[in-house]
PDB file of C-alpha atoms in Angstrom:
ATOM      1  CA  MET A   1      39.291  47.134 -63.235  1.00 42.00           C
ATOM      2  CA  THR A   2      41.086  47.921 -59.979  1.00 45.00           C
ATOM      3  CA  ARG A   3      44.846  48.231 -59.787  1.00 43.00           C
ATOM      4  CA  LEU A   4      45.010  45.068 -57.674  1.00 42.00           C
ATOM      5  CA  SER A   5      42.975  43.164 -60.278  1.00 41.00           C
ATOM      6  CA  ALA A   6      45.257  44.396 -63.053  1.00 38.00           C
ATOM      7  CA  VAL A   7      48.345  43.214 -61.183  1.00 38.00           C
ATOM      8  CA  PHE A   8      46.712  39.819 -60.548  1.00 40.00           C
ATOM      9  CA  LEU A   9      45.847  39.462 -64.239  1.00 34.00           C
ATOM     10  CA  ALA A  10      49.403  40.339 -65.230  1.00 38.00           C
ATOM     11  CA  LEU A  11      50.710  37.657 -62.896  1.00 42.00           C
ATOM     12  CA  LEU A  12      48.348  35.122 -64.410  1.00 43.00           C
ATOM     13  CA  LEU A  13      49.666  35.916 -67.880  1.00 39.00           C
ATOM     14  CA  ILE A  14      53.156  35.123 -66.628  1.00 45.00           C
ATOM     15  CA  ILE A  15      52.274  31.940 -64.770  1.00 45.00           C
ATOM     16  CA  LEU A  16      49.624  30.354 -66.986  1.00 47.00           C
ATOM     17  CA  PRO A  17      50.966  28.371 -69.934  1.00 50.00           C
ATOM     18  CA  ILE A  18      50.591  29.706 -73.459  1.00 45.00           C
ATOM     19  CA  SER A  19      49.813  26.232 -74.681  1.00 43.00           C
ATOM     20  CA  GLY A  20      49.661  22.741 -73.289  1.00 42.00           C
ATOM     21  CA  GLN A  21      49.280  19.348 -74.877  1.00 44.00           C
ATOM     22  CA  ASN A  22      49.679  16.056 -73.045  1.00 51.00           C
ATOM     23  CA  HIS A  23      52.488  16.638 -70.536  1.00 72.00           C
ATOM     24  CA  VAL A  24      54.123  19.622 -72.305  1.00 89.00           C
ATOM     25  CA  GLN A  25      53.449  23.247 -71.362  1.00 95.00           C
ATOM     26  CA  THR A  26      54.878  26.462 -72.826  1.00 97.00           C
ATOM     27  CA  TYR A  27      55.572  29.663 -70.872  1.00 97.00           C
ATOM     28  CA  THR A  28      57.233  33.005 -71.522  1.00 97.00           C
ATOM     29  CA  TYR A  29      60.016  33.404 -68.967  1.00 97.00           C
ATOM     30  CA  VAL A  30      61.591  36.738 -69.989  1.00 96.00           C
ATOM     31  CA  SER A  31      61.586  39.376 -72.724  1.00 94.00           C
ATOM     32  CA  HIS A  32      64.610  41.144 -74.171  1.00 88.00           C
ATOM     33  CA  ASP A  33      64.111  44.171 -76.419  1.00 82.00           C
ATOM     34  CA  SER A  34      60.384  43.327 -76.506  1.00 85.00           C
ATOM     35  CA  VAL A  35      61.153  39.830 -77.831  1.00 86.00           C
ATOM     36  CA  PRO A  36      59.648  37.101 -75.601  1.00 95.00           C
ATOM     37  CA  LEU A  37      61.738  34.047 -74.799  1.00 97.00           C
ATOM     38  CA  GLN A  38      59.782  30.879 -74.087  1.00 97.00           C
ATOM     39  CA  LEU A  39      60.390  27.534 -72.456  1.00 98.00           C
ATOM     40  CA  ASP A  40      58.701  24.156 -72.726  1.00 98.00           C
ATOM     41  CA  ILE A  41      58.137  22.045 -69.622  1.00 98.00           C
ATOM     42  CA  TYR A  42      57.949  18.289 -70.213  1.00 97.00           C
ATOM     43  CA  ARG A  43      56.424  16.539 -67.223  1.00 96.00           C
ATOM     44  CA  PRO A  44      57.439  13.063 -66.023  1.00 96.00           C
ATOM     45  CA  ALA A  45      55.513  10.349 -67.815  1.00 95.00           C
ATOM     46  CA  PRO A  46      52.522   8.945 -65.889  1.00 94.00           C
ATOM     47  CA  GLY A  47      53.610   6.065 -63.681  1.00 95.00           C
ATOM     48  CA  SER A  48      57.332   6.878 -63.935  1.00 96.00           C
ATOM     49  CA  GLN A  49      59.542   6.817 -60.839  1.00 96.00           C
ATOM     50  CA  THR A  50      60.109  10.454 -59.839  1.00 95.00           C
ATOM     51  CA  THR A  51      62.333   9.776 -56.822  1.00 94.00           C
ATOM     52  CA  ALA A  52      65.600   7.926 -56.200  1.00 92.00           C
ATOM     53  CA  ASP A  53      66.009   6.516 -52.682  1.00 89.00           C
ATOM     54  CA  GLY A  54      63.346   8.947 -51.526  1.00 88.00           C
ATOM     55  CA  VAL A  55      65.045  11.971 -53.121  1.00 88.00           C
ATOM     56  CA  GLU A  56      63.080  13.892 -55.749  1.00 92.00           C
ATOM     57  CA  LYS A  57      64.759  13.677 -59.135  1.00 96.00           C
ATOM     58  CA  PRO A  58      66.167  16.955 -60.497  1.00 96.00           C
ATOM     59  CA  VAL A  59      64.801  19.271 -63.151  1.00 97.00           C
ATOM     60  CA  ILE A  60      66.833  19.181 -66.392  1.00 98.00           C
ATOM     61  CA  LEU A  61      67.201  22.704 -67.850  1.00 98.00           C
ATOM     62  CA  PHE A  62      68.213  22.271 -71.494  1.00 98.00           C
ATOM     63  CA  ALA A  63      69.627  24.584 -74.189  1.00 98.00           C
ATOM     64  CA  PHE A  64      69.689  23.550 -77.869  1.00 97.00           C
ATOM     65  CA  GLY A  65      72.626  23.691 -80.297  1.00 96.00           C
ATOM     66  CA  GLY A  66      73.110  25.533 -83.563  1.00 93.00           C
ATOM     67  CA  GLY A  67      76.268  27.616 -83.458  1.00 92.00           C
ATOM     68  CA  PHE A  68      74.468  30.576 -81.824  1.00 95.00           C
ATOM     69  CA  MET A  69      72.899  31.294 -85.197  1.00 92.00           C
ATOM     70  CA  SER A  70      70.067  28.768 -85.497  1.00 92.00           C
ATOM     71  CA  GLY A  71      68.199  26.033 -83.660  1.00 94.00           C
ATOM     72  CA  SER A  72      64.989  25.495 -81.750  1.00 95.00           C
ATOM     73  CA  ARG A  73      63.994  24.532 -78.206  1.00 96.00           C
ATOM     74  CA  HIS A  74      61.521  21.986 -79.622  1.00 94.00           C
ATOM     75  CA  SER A  75      63.591  20.541 -82.466  1.00 95.00           C
ATOM     76  CA  PRO A  76      62.493  16.965 -83.292  1.00 95.00           C
ATOM     77  CA  ALA A  77      66.130  15.898 -82.904  1.00 94.00           C
ATOM     78  CA  TYR A  78      65.930  16.367 -79.125  1.00 96.00           C
ATOM     79  CA  LEU A  79      62.510  14.859 -78.485  1.00 96.00           C
ATOM     80  CA  PRO A  80      63.699  11.226 -78.137  1.00 96.00           C
ATOM     81  CA  TRP A  81      66.167  12.328 -75.437  1.00 97.00           C
ATOM     82  CA  PHE A  82      63.470  14.354 -73.668  1.00 97.00           C
ATOM     83  CA  ARG A  83      61.133  11.357 -73.853  1.00 97.00           C
ATOM     84  CA  THR A  84      63.717   9.029 -72.310  1.00 97.00           C
ATOM     85  CA  LEU A  85      64.241  11.422 -69.413  1.00 98.00           C
ATOM     86  CA  THR A  86      60.525  11.928 -68.755  1.00 97.00           C
ATOM     87  CA  GLU A  87      59.925   8.173 -68.929  1.00 97.00           C
ATOM     88  CA  ASN A  88      62.539   7.880 -66.182  1.00 97.00           C
ATOM     89  CA  GLY A  89      60.756  10.390 -63.960  1.00 97.00           C
ATOM     90  CA  TYR A  90      62.495  13.676 -64.776  1.00 97.00           C
ATOM     91  CA  HIS A  91      61.114  17.106 -65.598  1.00 97.00           C
ATOM     92  CA  VAL A  92      62.742  18.576 -68.708  1.00 98.00           C
ATOM     93  CA  VAL A  93      62.675  22.326 -69.357  1.00 98.00           C
ATOM     94  CA  SER A  94      63.821  23.312 -72.851  1.00 98.00           C
ATOM     95  CA  ILE A  95      64.469  27.022 -73.385  1.00 98.00           C
ATOM     96  CA  ASP A  96      64.724  29.660 -76.071  1.00 97.00           C
ATOM     97  CA  TYR A  97      67.771  31.907 -75.936  1.00 97.00           C
ATOM     98  CA  ARG A  98      68.948  34.809 -78.063  1.00 96.00           C
ATOM     99  CA  LEU A  99      70.985  33.827 -81.125  1.00 94.00           C
ATOM    100  CA  GLY A 100      73.888  36.238 -80.889  1.00 85.00           C
ATOM    101  CA  LEU A 101      75.565  35.089 -84.111  1.00 87.00           C
ATOM    102  CA  LYS A 102      72.470  34.882 -86.294  1.00 78.00           C
ATOM    103  CA  GLY A 103      73.469  36.059 -89.766  1.00 67.00           C
ATOM    104  CA  ALA A 104      77.213  35.560 -89.156  1.00 64.00           C
ATOM    105  CA  ARG A 105      79.264  34.846 -92.268  1.00 59.00           C
ATOM    106  CA  ARG A 106      82.529  33.695 -90.714  1.00 56.00           C
ATOM    107  CA  MET A 107      84.043  32.835 -87.378  1.00 51.00           C
ATOM    108  CA  GLY A 108      87.661  32.780 -86.269  1.00 56.00           C
ATOM    109  CA  VAL A 109      90.111  34.361 -83.828  1.00 51.00           C
ATOM    110  CA  ALA A 110      89.303  37.831 -85.186  1.00 50.00           C
ATOM    111  CA  GLN A 111      85.646  37.327 -84.251  1.00 67.00           C
ATOM    112  CA  ALA A 112      86.348  36.156 -80.678  1.00 74.00           C
ATOM    113  CA  GLY A 113      84.583  39.226 -79.297  1.00 78.00           C
ATOM    114  CA  LEU A 114      81.403  38.413 -81.192  1.00 88.00           C
ATOM    115  CA  LEU A 115      81.502  34.812 -79.978  1.00 91.00           C
ATOM    116  CA  HIS A 116      82.014  35.931 -76.398  1.00 93.00           C
ATOM    117  CA  LYS A 117      79.065  38.313 -76.645  1.00 94.00           C
ATOM    118  CA  ALA A 118      76.832  35.552 -78.052  1.00 95.00           C
ATOM    119  CA  ILE A 119      77.864  33.157 -75.277  1.00 97.00           C
ATOM    120  CA  MET A 120      77.153  35.718 -72.569  1.00 96.00           C
ATOM    121  CA  MET A 121      73.750  36.546 -74.065  1.00 96.00           C
ATOM    122  CA  GLY A 122      72.795  32.863 -73.949  1.00 97.00           C
ATOM    123  CA  THR A 123      74.224  32.535 -70.444  1.00 98.00           C
ATOM    124  CA  GLU A 124      72.139  35.487 -69.265  1.00 97.00           C
ATOM    125  CA  ASP A 125      69.041  33.865 -70.759  1.00 97.00           C
ATOM    126  CA  MET A 126      69.676  30.506 -69.082  1.00 98.00           C
ATOM    127  CA  THR A 127      70.276  32.317 -65.795  1.00 98.00           C
ATOM    128  CA  ASP A 128      66.972  34.153 -66.272  1.00 97.00           C
ATOM    129  CA  ALA A 129      65.244  30.813 -66.928  1.00 98.00           C
ATOM    130  CA  THR A 130      66.748  29.459 -63.702  1.00 98.00           C
ATOM    131  CA  ARG A 131      65.511  32.482 -61.764  1.00 97.00           C
ATOM    132  CA  TRP A 132      62.022  32.163 -63.310  1.00 97.00           C
ATOM    133  CA  LEU A 133      61.753  28.501 -62.343  1.00 97.00           C
ATOM    134  CA  ILE A 134      62.782  29.265 -58.767  1.00 97.00           C
ATOM    135  CA  GLN A 135      60.350  32.170 -58.461  1.00 96.00           C
ATOM    136  CA  ASN A 136      57.427  30.166 -59.883  1.00 96.00           C
ATOM    137  CA  ARG A 137      58.193  26.743 -58.415  1.00 94.00           C
ATOM    138  CA  GLU A 138      55.030  26.550 -56.318  1.00 94.00           C
ATOM    139  CA  ALA A 139      52.685  27.561 -59.128  1.00 94.00           C
ATOM    140  CA  LEU A 140      54.440  25.134 -61.481  1.00 94.00           C
ATOM    141  CA  GLY A 141      54.523  22.303 -58.953  1.00 91.00           C
ATOM    142  CA  ILE A 142      58.215  21.735 -59.626  1.00 90.00           C
ATOM    143  CA  GLY A 143      60.926  21.306 -57.023  1.00 86.00           C
ATOM    144  CA  THR A 144      63.894  23.537 -57.825  1.00 85.00           C
ATOM    145  CA  ASP A 145      66.258  22.465 -55.038  1.00 88.00           C
ATOM    146  CA  ARG A 146      68.108  20.484 -57.698  1.00 92.00           C
ATOM    147  CA  ILE A 147      68.442  21.915 -61.204  1.00 98.00           C
ATOM    148  CA  VAL A 148      70.771  20.223 -63.682  1.00 98.00           C
ATOM    149  CA  LEU A 149      71.867  22.252 -66.689  1.00 98.00           C
ATOM    150  CA  ALA A 150      72.234  20.438 -70.004  1.00 98.00           C
ATOM    151  CA  GLY A 151      72.997  21.390 -73.553  1.00 98.00           C
ATOM    152  CA  SER A 152      74.187  20.312 -76.971  1.00 98.00           C
ATOM    153  CA  SER A 153      76.982  22.197 -78.776  1.00 97.00           C
ATOM    154  CA  ALA A 154      76.186  25.920 -78.346  1.00 97.00           C
ATOM    155  CA  GLY A 155      73.741  24.914 -75.619  1.00 98.00           C
ATOM    156  CA  ALA A 156      76.490  22.936 -73.895  1.00 98.00           C
ATOM    157  CA  ILE A 157      78.717  26.010 -74.020  1.00 98.00           C
ATOM    158  CA  ILE A 158      75.961  28.065 -72.394  1.00 98.00           C
ATOM    159  CA  SER A 159      75.438  25.422 -69.699  1.00 98.00           C
ATOM    160  CA  LEU A 160      79.138  25.230 -68.836  1.00 98.00           C
ATOM    161  CA  GLN A 161      79.447  29.012 -68.939  1.00 98.00           C
ATOM    162  CA  CYS A 162      76.591  29.259 -66.418  1.00 98.00           C
ATOM    163  CA  MET A 163      78.515  26.897 -64.150  1.00 98.00           C
ATOM    164  CA  TYR A 164      81.677  28.989 -64.582  1.00 98.00           C
ATOM    165  CA  GLU A 165      79.888  32.267 -63.828  1.00 98.00           C
ATOM    166  CA  LEU A 166      77.965  30.890 -60.837  1.00 98.00           C
ATOM    167  CA  TYR A 167      80.920  29.356 -59.030  1.00 98.00           C
ATOM    168  CA  ASN A 168      82.918  32.532 -59.552  1.00 96.00           C
ATOM    169  CA  ARG A 169      79.867  34.559 -58.377  1.00 96.00           C
ATOM    170  CA  THR A 170      80.135  37.068 -61.218  1.00 96.00           C
ATOM    171  CA  GLU A 171      77.671  39.864 -61.963  1.00 94.00           C
ATOM    172  CA  MET A 172      75.953  37.542 -64.435  1.00 93.00           C
ATOM    173  CA  VAL A 173      74.390  35.480 -61.623  1.00 95.00           C
ATOM    174  CA  LYS A 174      73.389  38.306 -59.254  1.00 94.00           C
ATOM    175  CA  CYS A 175      69.718  37.620 -60.014  1.00 94.00           C
ATOM    176  CA  LEU A 176      69.968  34.177 -58.368  1.00 96.00           C
ATOM    177  CA  PRO A 177      69.735  33.549 -54.606  1.00 94.00           C
ATOM    178  CA  GLU A 178      73.099  33.976 -52.882  1.00 92.00           C
ATOM    179  CA  ASP A 179      73.142  30.385 -51.665  1.00 92.00           C
ATOM    180  CA  PHE A 180      71.923  28.862 -54.936  1.00 96.00           C
ATOM    181  CA  SER A 181      73.869  26.000 -56.491  1.00 97.00           C
ATOM    182  CA  TYR A 182      73.208  23.891 -59.549  1.00 98.00           C
ATOM    183  CA  ALA A 183      73.039  20.158 -58.923  1.00 97.00           C
ATOM    184  CA  GLY A 184      74.969  19.271 -62.060  1.00 98.00           C
ATOM    185  CA  VAL A 185      75.771  20.036 -65.688  1.00 98.00           C
ATOM    186  CA  ILE A 186      75.536  17.700 -68.690  1.00 98.00           C
ATOM    187  CA  SER A 187      77.634  18.886 -71.629  1.00 98.00           C
ATOM    188  CA  PHE A 188      77.480  17.329 -75.079  1.00 98.00           C
ATOM    189  CA  SER A 189      80.524  18.906 -76.813  1.00 98.00           C
ATOM    190  CA  GLY A 190      80.781  22.133 -74.831  1.00 98.00           C
ATOM    191  CA  ALA A 191      83.445  24.623 -73.756  1.00 98.00           C
ATOM    192  CA  ILE A 192      84.038  27.602 -71.446  1.00 98.00           C
ATOM    193  CA  PHE A 193      85.045  31.081 -72.609  1.00 96.00           C
ATOM    194  CA  SER A 194      87.398  32.898 -70.225  1.00 94.00           C
ATOM    195  CA  THR A 195      88.732  36.440 -70.391  1.00 91.00           C
ATOM    196  CA  ARG A 196      90.721  35.868 -67.201  1.00 89.00           C
ATOM    197  CA  GLY A 197      93.196  33.254 -68.340  1.00 90.00           C
ATOM    198  CA  LYS A 198      93.035  29.644 -67.172  1.00 92.00           C
ATOM    199  CA  ILE A 199      89.775  28.284 -65.757  1.00 94.00           C
ATOM    200  CA  ARG A 200      89.469  28.822 -62.015  1.00 95.00           C
ATOM    201  CA  PHE A 201      86.601  28.467 -59.565  1.00 96.00           C
ATOM    202  CA  ARG A 202      86.190  30.562 -56.407  1.00 95.00           C
ATOM    203  CA  GLU A 203      83.834  27.925 -55.019  1.00 96.00           C
ATOM    204  CA  THR A 204      83.572  24.170 -55.446  1.00 97.00           C
ATOM    205  CA  PRO A 205      81.492  23.652 -58.607  1.00 98.00           C
ATOM    206  CA  CYS A 206      78.732  21.125 -59.050  1.00 98.00           C
ATOM    207  CA  PRO A 207      80.035  17.891 -60.625  1.00 98.00           C
ATOM    208  CA  PRO A 208      79.712  18.077 -64.431  1.00 98.00           C
ATOM    209  CA  LEU A 209      79.207  15.225 -66.893  1.00 98.00           C
ATOM    210  CA  LEU A 210      81.269  15.903 -70.022  1.00 98.00           C
ATOM    211  CA  PHE A 211      80.947  14.169 -73.404  1.00 98.00           C
ATOM    212  CA  HIS A 212      83.242  15.205 -76.262  1.00 98.00           C
ATOM    213  CA  GLY A 213      84.852  13.860 -79.422  1.00 97.00           C
ATOM    214  CA  THR A 214      88.639  14.120 -79.331  1.00 97.00           C
ATOM    215  CA  ALA A 215      88.718  15.219 -82.993  1.00 95.00           C
ATOM    216  CA  ASP A 216      85.997  17.890 -82.727  1.00 95.00           C
ATOM    217  CA  GLY A 217      86.659  20.592 -85.338  1.00 91.00           C
ATOM    218  CA  ILE A 218      83.807  22.906 -84.318  1.00 93.00           C
ATOM    219  CA  VAL A 219      83.879  23.241 -80.527  1.00 95.00           C
ATOM    220  CA  PRO A 220      87.479  22.678 -79.363  1.00 95.00           C
ATOM    221  CA  TYR A 221      88.180  19.527 -77.407  1.00 97.00           C
ATOM    222  CA  GLY A 222      91.378  21.188 -76.182  1.00 95.00           C
ATOM    223  CA  GLN A 223      91.762  24.957 -76.168  1.00 92.00           C
ATOM    224  CA  ILE A 224      92.131  28.097 -78.259  1.00 90.00           C
ATOM    225  CA  LYS A 225      94.030  30.713 -76.250  1.00 84.00           C
ATOM    226  CA  VAL A 226      95.516  34.127 -76.994  1.00 81.00           C
ATOM    227  CA  LEU A 227      97.032  35.906 -73.979  1.00 82.00           C
ATOM    228  CA  TRP A 228      94.289  36.057 -71.293  1.00 81.00           C
ATOM    229  CA  VAL A 229      91.456  35.133 -73.621  1.00 88.00           C
ATOM    230  CA  GLY A 230      90.718  31.450 -74.019  1.00 91.00           C
ATOM    231  CA  PHE A 231      88.083  29.028 -75.260  1.00 94.00           C
ATOM    232  CA  PHE A 232      88.546  25.852 -73.227  1.00 96.00           C
ATOM    233  CA  GLY A 233      87.018  22.533 -74.271  1.00 97.00           C
ATOM    234  CA  THR A 234      86.391  19.334 -72.343  1.00 98.00           C
ATOM    235  CA  ASP A 235      90.028  18.231 -72.140  1.00 97.00           C
ATOM    236  CA  LYS A 236      91.146  21.487 -70.509  1.00 97.00           C
ATOM    237  CA  ILE A 237      88.058  21.726 -68.289  1.00 98.00           C
ATOM    238  CA  ALA A 238      88.671  18.205 -66.976  1.00 98.00           C
ATOM    239  CA  GLU A 239      92.366  18.997 -66.497  1.00 97.00           C
ATOM    240  CA  ARG A 240      91.547  22.002 -64.306  1.00 97.00           C
ATOM    241  CA  LEU A 241      88.853  20.178 -62.339  1.00 97.00           C
ATOM    242  CA  ASP A 242      91.286  17.331 -61.727  1.00 97.00           C
ATOM    243  CA  LYS A 243      94.041  19.726 -60.640  1.00 96.00           C
ATOM    244  CA  PHE A 244      91.894  21.097 -57.834  1.00 95.00           C
ATOM    245  CA  GLY A 245      90.286  17.773 -56.918  1.00 96.00           C
ATOM    246  CA  PHE A 246      86.753  18.729 -58.035  1.00 97.00           C
ATOM    247  CA  ASP A 247      84.366  15.855 -58.810  1.00 98.00           C
ATOM    248  CA  HIS A 248      83.571  15.301 -62.483  1.00 98.00           C
ATOM    249  CA  ILE A 249      82.857  12.634 -65.087  1.00 98.00           C
ATOM    250  CA  VAL A 250      84.293  12.804 -68.595  1.00 98.00           C
ATOM    251  CA  TYR A 251      83.818  10.489 -71.581  1.00 98.00           C
ATOM    252  CA  ARG A 252      86.378  11.135 -74.324  1.00 98.00           C
ATOM    253  CA  HIS A 253      85.108   9.660 -77.592  1.00 97.00           C
ATOM    254  CA  LEU A 254      88.279   8.779 -79.446  1.00 96.00           C
ATOM    255  CA  ASN A 255      88.672  10.098 -83.003  1.00 94.00           C
ATOM    256  CA  HIS A 256      85.130  11.420 -83.085  1.00 95.00           C
ATOM    257  CA  GLY A 257      84.134  14.928 -84.068  1.00 95.00           C
ATOM    258  CA  HIS A 258      81.209  17.185 -83.294  1.00 95.00           C
ATOM    259  CA  GLU A 259      78.677  14.441 -83.997  1.00 95.00           C
ATOM    260  CA  ILE A 260      78.852  13.521 -80.295  1.00 96.00           C
ATOM    261  CA  SER A 261      76.749  16.638 -79.634  1.00 96.00           C
ATOM    262  CA  TRP A 262      73.724  15.195 -81.432  1.00 93.00           C
ATOM    263  CA  HIS A 263      74.095  11.560 -80.323  1.00 94.00           C
ATOM    264  CA  MET A 264      72.509  12.344 -76.965  1.00 96.00           C
ATOM    265  CA  SER A 265      70.014   9.487 -77.147  1.00 94.00           C
ATOM    266  CA  ASP A 266      72.866   7.023 -77.665  1.00 94.00           C
ATOM    267  CA  LEU A 267      74.464   8.169 -74.420  1.00 96.00           C
ATOM    268  CA  THR A 268      71.451   7.876 -72.117  1.00 95.00           C
ATOM    269  CA  GLU A 269      72.896   4.990 -70.079  1.00 96.00           C
ATOM    270  CA  GLU A 270      75.775   7.180 -68.896  1.00 97.00           C
ATOM    271  CA  THR A 271      73.419  10.145 -68.463  1.00 98.00           C
ATOM    272  CA  LEU A 272      70.895   8.275 -66.308  1.00 98.00           C
ATOM    273  CA  ASP A 273      73.672   6.725 -64.218  1.00 97.00           C
ATOM    274  CA  TYR A 274      75.058  10.225 -63.557  1.00 98.00           C
ATOM    275  CA  LEU A 275      71.657  11.664 -62.651  1.00 97.00           C
ATOM    276  CA  GLU A 276      70.684   8.888 -60.286  1.00 96.00           C
ATOM    277  CA  ASN A 277      74.016   8.130 -58.649  1.00 95.00           C
ATOM    278  CA  VAL A 278      75.869  11.452 -58.657  1.00 97.00           C
ATOM    279  CA  VAL A 279      73.046  13.999 -58.520  1.00 97.00           C
ATOM    280  CA  CYS A 280      70.431  12.090 -56.522  1.00 95.00           C
ATOM    281  CA  ARG A 281      72.554   9.776 -54.368  1.00 94.00           C
ATOM    282  CA  GLY A 282      75.578  12.057 -54.007  1.00 94.00           C
ATOM    283  CA  ARG A 283      78.239   9.663 -55.255  1.00 93.00           C
ATOM    284  CA  THR A 284      81.544  11.533 -55.321  1.00 92.00           C
ATOM    285  CA  GLY A 285      84.781  11.102 -57.217  1.00 94.00           C
ATOM    286  CA  ILE A 286      86.296  11.386 -60.668  1.00 96.00           C
ATOM    287  CA  ILE A 287      85.576   9.158 -63.663  1.00 96.00           C
ATOM    288  CA  ASP A 288      87.673   9.745 -66.778  1.00 97.00           C
ATOM    289  CA  GLU A 289      87.180   7.276 -69.611  1.00 97.00           C
ATOM    290  CA  GLN A 290      88.347   7.022 -73.204  1.00 97.00           C
ATOM    291  CA  VAL A 291      85.571   5.536 -75.305  1.00 94.00           C
ATOM    292  CA  ASP A 292      86.205   3.722 -78.587  1.00 92.00           C
ATOM    293  CA  SER A 293      82.666   4.420 -79.846  1.00 83.00           C
ATOM    294  CA  LYS A 294      82.905   2.981 -83.346  1.00 80.00           C
ATOM    295  CA  TRP A 295      79.148   2.371 -83.270  1.00 78.00           C
ATOM    296  CA  ILE A 296      78.613   6.148 -83.560  1.00 81.00           C
ATOM    297  CA  GLU A 297      78.701   7.272 -87.174  1.00 80.00           C
ATOM    298  CA  TYR A 298      81.580   9.675 -87.817  1.00 74.00           C
ATOM    299  CA  THR A 299      80.771  13.011 -89.477  1.00 74.00           C
ATOM    300  CA  SER A 300      83.521  15.430 -90.485  1.00 67.00           C
ATOM    301  CA  GLY A 301      83.015  19.108 -89.750  1.00 65.00           C
ATOM    302  CA  LYS A 302      84.794  22.373 -89.007  1.00 64.00           C
ATOM    303  CA  VAL A 303      83.843  25.853 -87.913  1.00 58.00           C
ATOM    304  CA  SER A 304      83.703  27.216 -91.471  1.00 56.00           C
ATOM    305  CA  ASP A 305      80.932  24.702 -92.251  1.00 56.00           C
ATOM    306  CA  LEU A 306      78.643  26.613 -89.892  1.00 52.00           C
ATOM    307  CA  TYR A 307      79.430  30.196 -90.934  1.00 47.00           C
ATOM    308  CA  ARG A 308      79.202  30.500 -94.694  1.00 51.00           C
TER     309      ARG A 308
END
């Protein structure tokens, strides 16, 4: 085998899917410490509308939840939400990421460093997935001019952290094109970790869609802050975005806890409205609503329930 043939074969192993059934394909997008990380691509359902006013609908890049210690990119819990999006003409890309707190026994202020490390590992992986999609867009047949990040719980934290790193142009995002911008972020109970004090953006961020329960005992709705280190939830993120006049949409589910993170399928009306009107049609502005969502079953929970 010639050297050129060997290189071509290696490229095929990267591009060709590991498996594919119906409209789902699986690829390896990066390896860390010889451990491959994979992603699943869910194609738009046959006959679905893949454009809005002539604009191609964005790719949804999704990260699962699980406290950075468990979870799966193809968990059955997420499939109904994926199906709704594909039936409405969207590509969904669900990724693996490294579980930086796997095996953790407790979590609190004293373990803030471990949490930060886990968040940054997941953020690096989502950034790598973004880079891989951009590099392989032609072979995949996917437009990557508009990528919307999305996540539940830990995955929402990763998605928001990617937004924070990108629009501050940190070292974390150096692998992405200099002019790259995400088209949006959908956060189901997420937060941003800052080691530089209050949340600030060097550049205007993409408009996020934020869902959160005001009584969340696992991912803070408000903030946890000690000196310059802070973990800022939806309330504080929206406060900072509002202060600087950055577009965003926030739904504050009154008296609800972390269960909002897994009620994604019950919030598809707001999600689809955001994707079509804000991302595709470029509607600008700020929407901030308090939602009395009594129809969502309340589930109590706190951080210690995860790490024990």
